[in-house]
């Protein structure tokens, strides 16, 4: 007869306890999707984010069990997304800032046959340090020109055996590994994030920093132009407003022939031009 287990292993019990406590301690709970990232690669990230982000790796069954008794608005929606090994991040920073931060911590891994190249795979000309023999055939099969010099294989010129988005063959993957070329991007992406009872999807969490910066710059220019046009004085536009007012005053003075030190030259030029126009018309005038 098999008895129902009433005690769980200590490690699982700790995970369960963490999933009960951390969502209440922090304002943001994020579920992570691992893209070709190995568990060992989380270690440097843990150190880098120490004090700002707590990272918990947990099985979906334990997480779901913890979610059943978790009194956090919106958590039930995240529970539906739990599958397999889950990685949670708990923080008080904005989930958008967290996602941008994670995007800056991508790494490149060695390729395996069938992988899709994340970048153009460029093989530079160099001394490979590899002794000639069967390896020459591998270079030839991948259309990488070589020569033998001083007992080693030299790559003659820069070659791109596969471009971004193309499939890397098993033979090429093996060769790239020997050349220490890593063309597979591995990164950590937020699959979803719960903040202030709002569940953000992966797509909603993506922030194009460059595009966002351009929009802010354009908005600033538009605001500056509008405030200058309506003469709404601020520290940023006072110089433009004064220059515009000065130019308008000079134009009005010239139009009204009101002589000042700033307008006398323009008024004389205008009068001279008008006089030349009158003289030109008078020359063709014939009295009846």
PDB file of C-alpha atoms in Angstrom:
ATOM      1  CA  UNK A   1       0.000   0.000   0.000  1.00  0.00           C
ATOM      2  CA  UNK A   2       1.360   3.393  -1.006  1.00  0.00           C
ATOM      3  CA  UNK A   3       0.806   6.199   1.484  1.00  0.00           C
ATOM      4  CA  UNK A   4       0.169   9.759   0.367  1.00  0.00           C
ATOM      5  CA  UNK A   5       3.264  11.891   0.852  1.00  0.00           C
ATOM      6  CA  UNK A   6       2.651  14.676   3.349  1.00  0.00           C
ATOM      7  CA  UNK A   7       6.160  16.151   3.297  1.00  0.00           C
ATOM      8  CA  UNK A   8       7.929  17.525   0.248  1.00  0.00           C
ATOM      9  CA  UNK A   9      11.699  17.622  -0.287  1.00  0.00           C
ATOM     10  CA  UNK A  10      13.260  20.648   1.398  1.00  0.00           C
ATOM     11  CA  UNK A  11      14.326  22.294  -1.892  1.00  0.00           C
ATOM     12  CA  UNK A  12      10.818  22.093  -3.348  1.00  0.00           C
ATOM     13  CA  UNK A  13       9.336  23.360  -0.099  1.00  0.00           C
ATOM     14  CA  UNK A  14      11.673  26.368  -0.253  1.00  0.00           C
ATOM     15  CA  UNK A  15      10.645  27.075  -3.851  1.00  0.00           C
ATOM     16  CA  UNK A  16       6.994  26.900  -2.872  1.00  0.00           C
ATOM     17  CA  UNK A  17       7.619  29.293   0.016  1.00  0.00           C
ATOM     18  CA  UNK A  18       9.471  31.721  -2.263  1.00  0.00           C
ATOM     19  CA  UNK A  19       6.542  31.771  -4.689  1.00  0.00           C
ATOM     20  CA  UNK A  20       4.268  32.645  -1.796  1.00  0.00           C
ATOM     21  CA  UNK A  21       6.432  35.452  -0.400  1.00  0.00           C
ATOM     22  CA  UNK A  22       8.243  37.171  -3.297  1.00  0.00           C
ATOM     23  CA  UNK A  23       5.133  38.298  -5.266  1.00  0.00           C
ATOM     24  CA  UNK A  24       4.065  40.213  -2.138  1.00  0.00           C
ATOM     25  CA  UNK A  25       7.540  41.643  -1.521  1.00  0.00           C
ATOM     26  CA  UNK A  26       8.006  43.092  -5.016  1.00  0.00           C
ATOM     27  CA  UNK A  27       5.762  45.158  -7.289  1.00  0.00           C
ATOM     28  CA  UNK A  28       6.675  43.262 -10.473  1.00  0.00           C
ATOM     29  CA  UNK A  29       6.610  39.523 -11.160  1.00  0.00           C
ATOM     30  CA  UNK A  30       7.972  38.478 -14.561  1.00  0.00           C
ATOM     31  CA  UNK A  31       7.932  35.095 -16.270  1.00  0.00           C
ATOM     32  CA  UNK A  32      11.022  34.423 -18.376  1.00  0.00           C
ATOM     33  CA  UNK A  33      11.336  32.559 -21.650  1.00  0.00           C
ATOM     34  CA  UNK A  34      14.764  30.997 -22.143  1.00  0.00           C
ATOM     35  CA  UNK A  35      16.030  31.086 -25.729  1.00  0.00           C
ATOM     36  CA  UNK A  36      18.949  28.677 -25.999  1.00  0.00           C
ATOM     37  CA  UNK A  37      20.162  29.933 -22.629  1.00  0.00           C
ATOM     38  CA  UNK A  38      21.654  27.358 -20.320  1.00  0.00           C
ATOM     39  CA  UNK A  39      21.046  27.400 -16.586  1.00  0.00           C
ATOM     40  CA  UNK A  40      24.744  28.159 -15.973  1.00  0.00           C
ATOM     41  CA  UNK A  41      24.343  31.460 -17.841  1.00  0.00           C
ATOM     42  CA  UNK A  42      21.902  32.716 -15.221  1.00  0.00           C
ATOM     43  CA  UNK A  43      24.678  32.853 -12.622  1.00  0.00           C
ATOM     44  CA  UNK A  44      26.472  35.982 -13.948  1.00  0.00           C
ATOM     45  CA  UNK A  45      23.073  37.618 -14.469  1.00  0.00           C
ATOM     46  CA  UNK A  46      22.133  36.912 -10.849  1.00  0.00           C
ATOM     47  CA  UNK A  47      25.356  38.598  -9.725  1.00  0.00           C
ATOM     48  CA  UNK A  48      24.852  41.596 -12.014  1.00  0.00           C
ATOM     49  CA  UNK A  49      21.269  42.172 -10.869  1.00  0.00           C
ATOM     50  CA  UNK A  50      21.951  41.408  -7.211  1.00  0.00           C
ATOM     51  CA  UNK A  51      19.929  43.713  -4.995  1.00  0.00           C
ATOM     52  CA  UNK A  52      17.584  44.726  -7.816  1.00  0.00           C
ATOM     53  CA  UNK A  53      16.152  41.452  -9.098  1.00  0.00           C
ATOM     54  CA  UNK A  54      15.537  38.083  -7.450  1.00  0.00           C
ATOM     55  CA  UNK A  55      15.587  35.131  -9.846  1.00  0.00           C
ATOM     56  CA  UNK A  56      13.782  31.884  -9.049  1.00  0.00           C
ATOM     57  CA  UNK A  57      13.963  28.741 -11.182  1.00  0.00           C
ATOM     58  CA  UNK A  58      11.063  26.407 -10.438  1.00  0.00           C
ATOM     59  CA  UNK A  59       9.061  23.525 -11.928  1.00  0.00           C
ATOM     60  CA  UNK A  60       5.663  24.448 -13.316  1.00  0.00           C
ATOM     61  CA  UNK A  61       3.818  22.026 -11.014  1.00  0.00           C
ATOM     62  CA  UNK A  62       5.250  23.643  -7.882  1.00  0.00           C
ATOM     63  CA  UNK A  63       4.599  27.130  -9.261  1.00  0.00           C
ATOM     64  CA  UNK A  64       0.983  26.274 -10.113  1.00  0.00           C
ATOM     65  CA  UNK A  65       0.471  24.829  -6.642  1.00  0.00           C
ATOM     66  CA  UNK A  66       1.850  28.026  -5.104  1.00  0.00           C
ATOM     67  CA  UNK A  67      -0.330  30.175  -7.374  1.00  0.00           C
ATOM     68  CA  UNK A  68      -3.462  28.432  -6.083  1.00  0.00           C
ATOM     69  CA  UNK A  69      -3.031  30.099  -2.693  1.00  0.00           C
ATOM     70  CA  UNK A  70      -1.373  33.284  -3.911  1.00  0.00           C
ATOM     71  CA  UNK A  71      -3.473  36.335  -3.080  1.00  0.00           C
ATOM     72  CA  UNK A  72      -2.079  38.670  -5.764  1.00  0.00           C
ATOM     73  CA  UNK A  73      -4.473  40.268  -8.306  1.00  0.00           C
ATOM     74  CA  UNK A  74      -3.758  39.043 -11.831  1.00  0.00           C
ATOM     75  CA  UNK A  75      -1.650  36.056 -10.763  1.00  0.00           C
ATOM     76  CA  UNK A  76      -4.307  33.609 -11.988  1.00  0.00           C
ATOM     77  CA  UNK A  77      -3.742  34.854 -15.557  1.00  0.00           C
ATOM     78  CA  UNK A  78      -0.017  34.165 -15.338  1.00  0.00           C
ATOM     79  CA  UNK A  79      -0.687  30.689 -13.959  1.00  0.00           C
ATOM     80  CA  UNK A  80      -2.136  29.679 -17.343  1.00  0.00           C
ATOM     81  CA  UNK A  81       1.233  30.369 -19.009  1.00  0.00           C
ATOM     82  CA  UNK A  82       3.279  28.018 -16.832  1.00  0.00           C
ATOM     83  CA  UNK A  83       4.806  25.067 -18.681  1.00  0.00           C
ATOM     84  CA  UNK A  84       7.909  22.999 -17.935  1.00  0.00           C
ATOM     85  CA  UNK A  85      10.835  24.627 -16.179  1.00  0.00           C
ATOM     86  CA  UNK A  86       9.910  28.192 -15.232  1.00  0.00           C
ATOM     87  CA  UNK A  87      12.123  31.116 -14.351  1.00  0.00           C
ATOM     88  CA  UNK A  88      10.605  34.030 -12.468  1.00  0.00           C
ATOM     89  CA  UNK A  89      12.096  37.459 -11.850  1.00  0.00           C
ATOM     90  CA  UNK A  90      10.893  39.624  -8.985  1.00  0.00           C
ATOM     91  CA  UNK A  91      11.763  43.325  -8.897  1.00  0.00           C
ATOM     92  CA  UNK A  92      10.543  46.830  -8.139  1.00  0.00           C
ATOM     93  CA  UNK A  93      11.856  48.277 -11.394  1.00  0.00           C
ATOM     94  CA  UNK A  94       9.609  48.837 -14.403  1.00  0.00           C
ATOM     95  CA  UNK A  95       9.067  45.608 -16.400  1.00  0.00           C
ATOM     96  CA  UNK A  96       9.939  47.564 -19.555  1.00  0.00           C
ATOM     97  CA  UNK A  97      13.267  48.672 -18.082  1.00  0.00           C
ATOM     98  CA  UNK A  98      13.937  45.098 -16.964  1.00  0.00           C
ATOM     99  CA  UNK A  99      13.306  43.769 -20.475  1.00  0.00           C
ATOM    100  CA  UNK A 100      15.671  46.361 -22.001  1.00  0.00           C
ATOM    101  CA  UNK A 101      18.295  45.447 -19.404  1.00  0.00           C
ATOM    102  CA  UNK A 102      17.982  41.749 -20.222  1.00  0.00           C
ATOM    103  CA  UNK A 103      18.287  42.516 -23.934  1.00  0.00           C
ATOM    104  CA  UNK A 104      21.712  44.028 -23.310  1.00  0.00           C
ATOM    105  CA  UNK A 105      22.922  40.798 -21.694  1.00  0.00           C
ATOM    106  CA  UNK A 106      22.720  38.498 -24.693  1.00  0.00           C
ATOM    107  CA  UNK A 107      25.516  36.019 -25.375  1.00  0.00           C
ATOM    108  CA  UNK A 108      26.594  33.992 -28.382  1.00  0.00           C
ATOM    109  CA  UNK A 109      26.871  30.212 -28.336  1.00  0.00           C
ATOM    110  CA  UNK A 110      28.533  27.597 -30.505  1.00  0.00           C
ATOM    111  CA  UNK A 111      26.332  26.329 -33.338  1.00  0.00           C
ATOM    112  CA  UNK A 112      24.783  22.907 -33.684  1.00  0.00           C
ATOM    113  CA  UNK A 113      23.624  21.336 -36.908  1.00  0.00           C
ATOM    114  CA  UNK A 114      20.190  22.660 -37.861  1.00  0.00           C
ATOM    115  CA  UNK A 115      20.519  25.925 -35.908  1.00  0.00           C
ATOM    116  CA  UNK A 116      19.505  29.171 -37.615  1.00  0.00           C
ATOM    117  CA  UNK A 117      22.344  31.700 -37.835  1.00  0.00           C
ATOM    118  CA  UNK A 118      21.612  34.772 -35.712  1.00  0.00           C
ATOM    119  CA  UNK A 119      24.219  36.797 -37.620  1.00  0.00           C
ATOM    120  CA  UNK A 120      26.186  36.644 -40.862  1.00  0.00           C
ATOM    121  CA  UNK A 121      28.834  34.021 -40.099  1.00  0.00           C
ATOM    122  CA  UNK A 122      32.147  35.576 -41.117  1.00  0.00           C
ATOM    123  CA  UNK A 123      35.312  33.468 -41.151  1.00  0.00           C
ATOM    124  CA  UNK A 124      38.342  35.824 -41.166  1.00  0.00           C
ATOM    125  CA  UNK A 125      41.701  35.134 -42.832  1.00  0.00           C
ATOM    126  CA  UNK A 126      44.105  33.786 -40.209  1.00  0.00           C
ATOM    127  CA  UNK A 127      46.356  30.994 -39.077  1.00  0.00           C
ATOM    128  CA  UNK A 128      43.964  28.427 -37.614  1.00  0.00           C
ATOM    129  CA  UNK A 129      46.686  26.575 -35.752  1.00  0.00           C
ATOM    130  CA  UNK A 130      45.092  23.356 -37.028  1.00  0.00           C
ATOM    131  CA  UNK A 131      47.373  20.690 -38.469  1.00  0.00           C
ATOM    132  CA  UNK A 132      46.653  19.665 -42.083  1.00  0.00           C
ATOM    133  CA  UNK A 133      45.012  16.334 -42.805  1.00  0.00           C
ATOM    134  CA  UNK A 134      41.306  15.408 -42.884  1.00  0.00           C
ATOM    135  CA  UNK A 135      40.475  18.955 -41.749  1.00  0.00           C
ATOM    136  CA  UNK A 136      41.372  20.278 -45.201  1.00  0.00           C
ATOM    137  CA  UNK A 137      38.328  18.462 -46.566  1.00  0.00           C
ATOM    138  CA  UNK A 138      36.069  20.194 -44.019  1.00  0.00           C
ATOM    139  CA  UNK A 139      37.285  23.616 -45.153  1.00  0.00           C
ATOM    140  CA  UNK A 140      36.850  22.636 -48.788  1.00  0.00           C
ATOM    141  CA  UNK A 141      33.321  21.285 -48.213  1.00  0.00           C
ATOM    142  CA  UNK A 142      32.360  24.634 -46.677  1.00  0.00           C
ATOM    143  CA  UNK A 143      34.018  26.580 -49.528  1.00  0.00           C
ATOM    144  CA  UNK A 144      36.590  28.245 -47.309  1.00  0.00           C
ATOM    145  CA  UNK A 145      39.882  28.705 -49.232  1.00  0.00           C
ATOM    146  CA  UNK A 146      43.001  27.585 -47.374  1.00  0.00           C
ATOM    147  CA  UNK A 147      46.708  26.942 -47.713  1.00  0.00           C
ATOM    148  CA  UNK A 148      49.266  25.050 -45.679  1.00  0.00           C
ATOM    149  CA  UNK A 149      52.080  27.104 -44.215  1.00  0.00           C
ATOM    150  CA  UNK A 150      54.554  26.225 -41.476  1.00  0.00           C
ATOM    151  CA  UNK A 151      52.702  23.027 -40.718  1.00  0.00           C
ATOM    152  CA  UNK A 152      49.255  24.563 -40.111  1.00  0.00           C
ATOM    153  CA  UNK A 153      46.141  25.461 -42.097  1.00  0.00           C
ATOM    154  CA  UNK A 154      45.770  29.140 -43.021  1.00  0.00           C
ATOM    155  CA  UNK A 155      42.487  30.681 -44.192  1.00  0.00           C
ATOM    156  CA  UNK A 156      43.317  32.751 -47.280  1.00  0.00           C
ATOM    157  CA  UNK A 157      40.511  35.305 -47.320  1.00  0.00           C
ATOM    158  CA  UNK A 158      37.416  36.421 -45.433  1.00  0.00           C
ATOM    159  CA  UNK A 159      34.507  34.116 -46.201  1.00  0.00           C
ATOM    160  CA  UNK A 160      30.812  34.102 -45.294  1.00  0.00           C
ATOM    161  CA  UNK A 161      29.705  30.453 -45.474  1.00  0.00           C
ATOM    162  CA  UNK A 162      26.211  31.212 -44.141  1.00  0.00           C
ATOM    163  CA  UNK A 163      24.188  34.401 -43.729  1.00  0.00           C
ATOM    164  CA  UNK A 164      21.818  35.540 -41.017  1.00  0.00           C
ATOM    165  CA  UNK A 165      18.610  33.501 -41.042  1.00  0.00           C
ATOM    166  CA  UNK A 166      20.082  30.560 -42.928  1.00  0.00           C
ATOM    167  CA  UNK A 167      20.400  27.018 -41.577  1.00  0.00           C
ATOM    168  CA  UNK A 168      23.825  25.937 -40.330  1.00  0.00           C
ATOM    169  CA  UNK A 169      24.749  22.454 -41.518  1.00  0.00           C
ATOM    170  CA  UNK A 170      26.208  19.851 -39.175  1.00  0.00           C
ATOM    171  CA  UNK A 171      29.557  19.966 -41.009  1.00  0.00           C
ATOM    172  CA  UNK A 172      29.789  23.754 -40.822  1.00  0.00           C
ATOM    173  CA  UNK A 173      28.752  23.749 -37.147  1.00  0.00           C
ATOM    174  CA  UNK A 174      31.602  21.357 -36.344  1.00  0.00           C
ATOM    175  CA  UNK A 175      34.109  23.516 -38.235  1.00  0.00           C
ATOM    176  CA  UNK A 176      32.919  26.752 -36.621  1.00  0.00           C
ATOM    177  CA  UNK A 177      33.328  25.121 -33.219  1.00  0.00           C
ATOM    178  CA  UNK A 178      36.964  24.322 -33.985  1.00  0.00           C
ATOM    179  CA  UNK A 179      37.491  27.934 -35.091  1.00  0.00           C
ATOM    180  CA  UNK A 180      35.789  29.218 -31.908  1.00  0.00           C
ATOM    181  CA  UNK A 181      33.162  31.105 -33.913  1.00  0.00           C
ATOM    182  CA  UNK A 182      29.850  31.399 -32.048  1.00  0.00           C
ATOM    183  CA  UNK A 183      26.982  32.521 -34.313  1.00  0.00           C
ATOM    184  CA  UNK A 184      23.937  31.617 -32.206  1.00  0.00           C
ATOM    185  CA  UNK A 185      22.456  34.409 -30.136  1.00  0.00           C
ATOM    186  CA  UNK A 186      21.153  33.367 -26.744  1.00  0.00           C
ATOM    187  CA  UNK A 187      19.080  35.781 -24.725  1.00  0.00           C
ATOM    188  CA  UNK A 188      16.587  35.999 -21.939  1.00  0.00           C
ATOM    189  CA  UNK A 189      13.190  37.409 -22.894  1.00  0.00           C
ATOM    190  CA  UNK A 190      10.296  38.325 -20.623  1.00  0.00           C
ATOM    191  CA  UNK A 191       7.383  36.122 -21.646  1.00  0.00           C
ATOM    192  CA  UNK A 192       4.999  38.161 -19.520  1.00  0.00           C
ATOM    193  CA  UNK A 193       5.060  40.475 -16.530  1.00  0.00           C
ATOM    194  CA  UNK A 194       2.540  41.309 -13.839  1.00  0.00           C
ATOM    195  CA  UNK A 195       2.691  44.900 -12.587  1.00  0.00           C
ATOM    196  CA  UNK A 196      -0.013  46.770 -10.662  1.00  0.00           C
ATOM    197  CA  UNK A 197      -2.481  43.936 -11.424  1.00  0.00           C
ATOM    198  CA  UNK A 198      -1.878  44.369 -15.177  1.00  0.00           C
ATOM    199  CA  UNK A 199      -0.490  41.408 -17.120  1.00  0.00           C
ATOM    200  CA  UNK A 200       1.746  42.536 -19.993  1.00  0.00           C
ATOM    201  CA  UNK A 201       2.419  40.157 -22.892  1.00  0.00           C
ATOM    202  CA  UNK A 202       5.803  39.562 -24.518  1.00  0.00           C
ATOM    203  CA  UNK A 203       4.908  41.865 -27.428  1.00  0.00           C
ATOM    204  CA  UNK A 204       3.762  44.663 -25.113  1.00  0.00           C
ATOM    205  CA  UNK A 205       7.027  44.525 -23.178  1.00  0.00           C
ATOM    206  CA  UNK A 206       9.241  45.095 -26.213  1.00  0.00           C
ATOM    207  CA  UNK A 207      10.743  48.581 -26.197  1.00  0.00           C
ATOM    208  CA  UNK A 208      12.583  49.923 -29.254  1.00  0.00           C
ATOM    209  CA  UNK A 209      14.892  52.298 -27.389  1.00  0.00           C
ATOM    210  CA  UNK A 210      16.192  54.059 -30.512  1.00  0.00           C
ATOM    211  CA  UNK A 211      12.698  54.613 -31.931  1.00  0.00           C
ATOM    212  CA  UNK A 212      11.461  55.791 -28.526  1.00  0.00           C
ATOM    213  CA  UNK A 213      14.379  58.233 -28.265  1.00  0.00           C
ATOM    214  CA  UNK A 214      13.600  59.609 -31.748  1.00  0.00           C
ATOM    215  CA  UNK A 215       9.933  60.113 -30.816  1.00  0.00           C
ATOM    216  CA  UNK A 216      10.881  62.003 -27.662  1.00  0.00           C
ATOM    217  CA  UNK A 217      13.274  64.224 -29.627  1.00  0.00           C
ATOM    218  CA  UNK A 218      10.585  64.937 -32.239  1.00  0.00           C
ATOM    219  CA  UNK A 219       7.990  65.683 -29.554  1.00  0.00           C
ATOM    220  CA  UNK A 220      10.421  68.104 -27.916  1.00  0.00           C
ATOM    221  CA  UNK A 221      10.982  69.903 -31.221  1.00  0.00           C
ATOM    222  CA  UNK A 222       7.234  70.116 -31.886  1.00  0.00           C
ATOM    223  CA  UNK A 223       6.558  71.480 -28.389  1.00  0.00           C
ATOM    224  CA  UNK A 224       9.341  74.050 -28.761  1.00  0.00           C
ATOM    225  CA  UNK A 225       7.984  75.195 -32.140  1.00  0.00           C
ATOM    226  CA  UNK A 226       4.404  75.471 -30.831  1.00  0.00           C
ATOM    227  CA  UNK A 227       5.335  77.346 -27.638  1.00  0.00           C
ATOM    228  CA  UNK A 228       7.468  79.752 -29.672  1.00  0.00           C
ATOM    229  CA  UNK A 229       4.633  80.334 -32.146  1.00  0.00           C
ATOM    230  CA  UNK A 230       2.135  81.240 -29.402  1.00  0.00           C
ATOM    231  CA  UNK A 231       4.774  83.169 -27.403  1.00  0.00           C
ATOM    232  CA  UNK A 232       4.472  80.904 -24.349  1.00  0.00           C
ATOM    233  CA  UNK A 233       7.732  81.774 -22.600  1.00  0.00           C
ATOM    234  CA  UNK A 234       9.891  79.014 -21.111  1.00  0.00           C
ATOM    235  CA  UNK A 235      13.567  78.677 -20.310  1.00  0.00           C
ATOM    236  CA  UNK A 236      14.038  76.679 -23.525  1.00  0.00           C
ATOM    237  CA  UNK A 237      12.345  79.060 -25.970  1.00  0.00           C
ATOM    238  CA  UNK A 238      12.856  82.574 -24.595  1.00  0.00           C
ATOM    239  CA  UNK A 239      15.778  83.261 -26.948  1.00  0.00           C
ATOM    240  CA  UNK A 240      13.709  82.234 -30.009  1.00  0.00           C
ATOM    241  CA  UNK A 241      10.684  84.267 -28.859  1.00  0.00           C
ATOM    242  CA  UNK A 242      12.779  87.410 -28.312  1.00  0.00           C
ATOM    243  CA  UNK A 243      14.478  86.972 -31.681  1.00  0.00           C
ATOM    244  CA  UNK A 244      11.108  86.478 -33.384  1.00  0.00           C
ATOM    245  CA  UNK A 245       9.618  89.543 -31.631  1.00  0.00           C
ATOM    246  CA  UNK A 246      12.647  91.650 -32.537  1.00  0.00           C
ATOM    247  CA  UNK A 247      12.413  90.640 -36.183  1.00  0.00           C
ATOM    248  CA  UNK A 248       8.669  91.360 -36.232  1.00  0.00           C
ATOM    249  CA  UNK A 249       9.268  94.788 -34.681  1.00  0.00           C
ATOM    250  CA  UNK A 250      11.922  95.671 -37.239  1.00  0.00           C
ATOM    251  CA  UNK A 251       9.689  94.532 -40.121  1.00  0.00           C
ATOM    252  CA  UNK A 252       6.785  96.642 -38.820  1.00  0.00           C
ATOM    253  CA  UNK A 253       9.038  99.703 -38.356  1.00  0.00           C
ATOM    254  CA  UNK A 254      10.386  99.385 -41.894  1.00  0.00           C
ATOM    255  CA  UNK A 255       6.864  98.989 -43.286  1.00  0.00           C
ATOM    256  CA  UNK A 256       5.722 102.121 -41.403  1.00  0.00           C
ATOM    257  CA  UNK A 257       8.936 104.017 -42.273  1.00  0.00           C
ATOM    258  CA  UNK A 258       9.649 104.527 -38.564  1.00  0.00           C
ATOM    259  CA  UNK A 259      13.341 105.368 -38.496  1.00  0.00           C
ATOM    260  CA  UNK A 260      15.588 103.867 -35.794  1.00  0.00           C
ATOM    261  CA  UNK A 261      19.219 102.861 -35.680  1.00  0.00           C
ATOM    262  CA  UNK A 262      18.159  99.320 -36.578  1.00  0.00           C
ATOM    263  CA  UNK A 263      15.765 100.286 -39.400  1.00  0.00           C
ATOM    264  CA  UNK A 264      17.234 103.325 -41.128  1.00  0.00           C
ATOM    265  CA  UNK A 265      19.371 101.350 -43.572  1.00  0.00           C
ATOM    266  CA  UNK A 266      16.499  99.052 -44.573  1.00  0.00           C
ATOM    267  CA  UNK A 267      14.103 102.043 -44.914  1.00  0.00           C
ATOM    268  CA  UNK A 268      16.573 103.848 -47.200  1.00  0.00           C
ATOM    269  CA  UNK A 269      17.035 100.685 -49.276  1.00  0.00           C
ATOM    270  CA  UNK A 270      13.266 100.287 -49.554  1.00  0.00           C
ATOM    271  CA  UNK A 271      12.787 103.970 -50.506  1.00  0.00           C
ATOM    272  CA  UNK A 272      15.571 103.737 -53.073  1.00  0.00           C
ATOM    273  CA  UNK A 273      13.993 100.637 -54.585  1.00  0.00           C
ATOM    274  CA  UNK A 274      10.580 102.297 -54.724  1.00  0.00           C
ATOM    275  CA  UNK A 275      12.083 105.431 -56.314  1.00  0.00           C
ATOM    276  CA  UNK A 276      13.750 103.335 -59.002  1.00  0.00           C
ATOM    277  CA  UNK A 277      10.406 101.695 -59.713  1.00  0.00           C
ATOM    278  CA  UNK A 278       8.657 105.055 -60.072  1.00  0.00           C
ATOM    279  CA  UNK A 279      11.445 106.389 -62.295  1.00  0.00           C
ATOM    280  CA  UNK A 280      11.201 103.343 -64.531  1.00  0.00           C
ATOM    281  CA  UNK A 281       7.473 103.826 -65.003  1.00  0.00           C
ATOM    282  CA  UNK A 282       7.864 107.604 -65.519  1.00  0.00           C
ATOM    283  CA  UNK A 283      10.361 107.061 -68.316  1.00  0.00           C
ATOM    284  CA  UNK A 284       7.731 105.350 -70.412  1.00  0.00           C
ATOM    285  CA  UNK A 285       5.051 107.903 -69.547  1.00  0.00           C
ATOM    286  CA  UNK A 286       3.695 110.056 -72.416  1.00  0.00           C
ATOM    287  CA  UNK A 287       1.474 113.060 -71.700  1.00  0.00           C
ATOM    288  CA  UNK A 288      -1.750 113.146 -73.676  1.00  0.00           C
TER     289      UNK A 288
END
